[in-house]
Amino acid sequence: MSKNPISASLSMLNRFSGSPLVHRLGLFKPAQAVAHTAVREGFKAGAAVARQFKAVQKLVRPERFAQTTRASDLFDLNVSEEQQMIRDMAQRFAREVIRPAAIKADAACAAPEGFDAQLSELGLAQLAVPETLGGTATEASVVTGVLVAEDLAYGDLGLALAALAPIGVANALVRWGSADQQARYLPAFTETTPPKASVAITEPRPLFDPNEMRTRATIDGDGFLLKGEKSLVPLAENADFLLVAASLVGKGPRMFIVERDTPGMKLVADPALGARAASLGRVVFDDVRLPSHAILGEGVDVCDFGELVDLSRIALCALSVGTAQAVLDYTITYCNDRQAFGEPISHRQAVAFMIANIGIEVESMRLLTWRAAARAQQGLPFHREAYLARVLCAEKGMEIGTNGVQLLGGHGFIKDHPVERWYRDLMAVSVMEGGLLL
Amino acid sequence: MKILVPVKRVCDPDNANKVKVSADGATVTSDGLEWKPNPFDEYAVEAALRLNENAPKNEKLGETLVCSLGPAEVAQTLRQALAMGADRGILIDATDGQLDTTVVARALKALVDKEKPDLVLMGKQTVDGDSNAVGQTLAEMLGWPMATFAMTVSTNDGGKTLTVGREVDTGVLTLKVTLPAVVTVDLRIVAPAGIKNGATPADHKYNEGARYASLKGIMQAKKKAIDQLKLSELGIDTATSSAYPKFELPPARTGNCVFVETVDDLLGKLRTQAKAI
């Protein structure tokens, strides 16, 4: 320790961070992704027996979080000490585990072996599940959810989506689920191997609008009959259960809980251009018969579909902010290092101004997303804010992805640099609906 | 075993290039820097937690205390260690100007006298000051056995002694120390099999590196105590024994290289051009 906390021994700092020892020791080396086939085989074996959900305890009434109240509607940009610690954890995980695994996960369309175990060490689902059901959450955590999504997507968007999709389902169950549904599904999320689940909204057709879904549910005796098709569903092939949006004839859009192995439901891997590590898939419902308790919520507590779509859009925005920030940081370093005509290419205004614009846009995307999340957290109307954030993040996200590739020139086009993956991921997240929610 | 782990916050080692020296060279400015726990201290926390647990059963075997000296914000650094699993924090309020290695060692000795830990486990050095002196000074002041640069630690004789593998230039030096003792750790201590405590099965493989603060740990950390003390309350001599007259940044590297054909050529250039010899 020195008289001043930071002595001038910069060389030692650099020596530590760049120490060949760190590399030689293999310290912090992430689990290696294994071949695609091995992962698939492993999943098949694991999925042979469908997960059984059973209520461990009986809930008298559903658990709901009280509204977070603030003295005013003023937008507070300071994160709490607790949120900062969660961010530190998420950022470290993104840096040490997610980013190094991203290339192989993108190629294999699956998270690497051991990823789930590493992820469960963080216990992210604790954020969603209330204390009575084994979690630690005492209030809705929309803002914290945005911060985590952003930080994980900084590592890789696909893996972040895979990590957070199940927590989205848990969030929906806490917000709208009936007492029975909460008691049946929520405790499993705090176990060592949480269930795989995600929110299925997107349908495979042009100009898809969540308010006009073709997936239909009809009342059939004391249950429902579900027919239709969903696409871009994270973790589809291995999902233990899905939260499926469908239009209930005569009533409007509703969410249905569909467990794996329900007769008539077919889960197929269907990799797309981007977010491939999230194991995107297609789900076909061919007259799937569902019990009456499969509809999310009960009585007056029926799910607010508009709010669900908005919360999901905020989550997708947070993912694109994280990846756009990754593009910004990467291009700054690259353009300062890359020499052309005897000087770094960042000395060219065409390059420097483009990076400056990315910086401005990322920050705008972030602020709109945080704003929407903050209002959602406080129980204020946030439809408009979520919509504005969505439009900006989709449009600018794709532009930033493109510019990231352009700034790297020829290097942007090849797979040696991550910008081409970010370009694809930013595009994927811009056309998706659902997948996860906060 | 009761273990005391001193932790220091340092400027983010990954952003070290943002460190600036004031115009008169009197101080290093820390404005706008992000603070992180000193990596070696983080490894010491991890090592202490491993020594004090039965990992597969998730059982705690002893108390792990963390302490730090600094302004009130240092509580954040302690809170991170508590989120990893440490039990209690102690914050000694002090400004950077009041501290040097001797004062820190004296303060830690006062804490040890008060808390009576079986082991003081600390990072071998901080990555900002790089003095590599506090552990050694503390052991001398306490009159305790000391092992520095530990890469492996195992307990024996029912927790009365430790076998410490020390990383030295020529290989690994194995020491046996009787508790209470001071041990400073190197980065290899967080290898999967660095710590053996007799309770966690010997074949248990830890992940490389310090553990993540889990969400549950972060929530629990809020409820753990951080005792507040003042440097002046410890009853120690607070006079510093070293001073920094001037700071300067290392000269910028040009990136130019000079090629040499022979050893004589090299020696000549080192003499005439680089003036290094």
XYZ file of C-alpha atoms in Angstrom, chain A residues 320 390 393-395 397-398 425-432:
15
model
C -29.795 -4.898 -28.275
C -38.556 -0.691 -29.340
C -33.557 -0.037 -30.642
C -34.734 -2.055 -33.640
C -33.805 0.626 -36.151
C -29.561 -1.652 -33.470
C -29.533 -2.873 -37.066
C -27.797 -10.861 -33.586
C -28.903 -7.236 -33.682
C -30.962 -8.023 -36.740
C -32.567 -11.050 -35.060
C -33.552 -9.159 -31.959
C -35.080 -6.438 -34.085
C -37.559 -8.748 -35.819
C -38.433 -10.910 -32.788
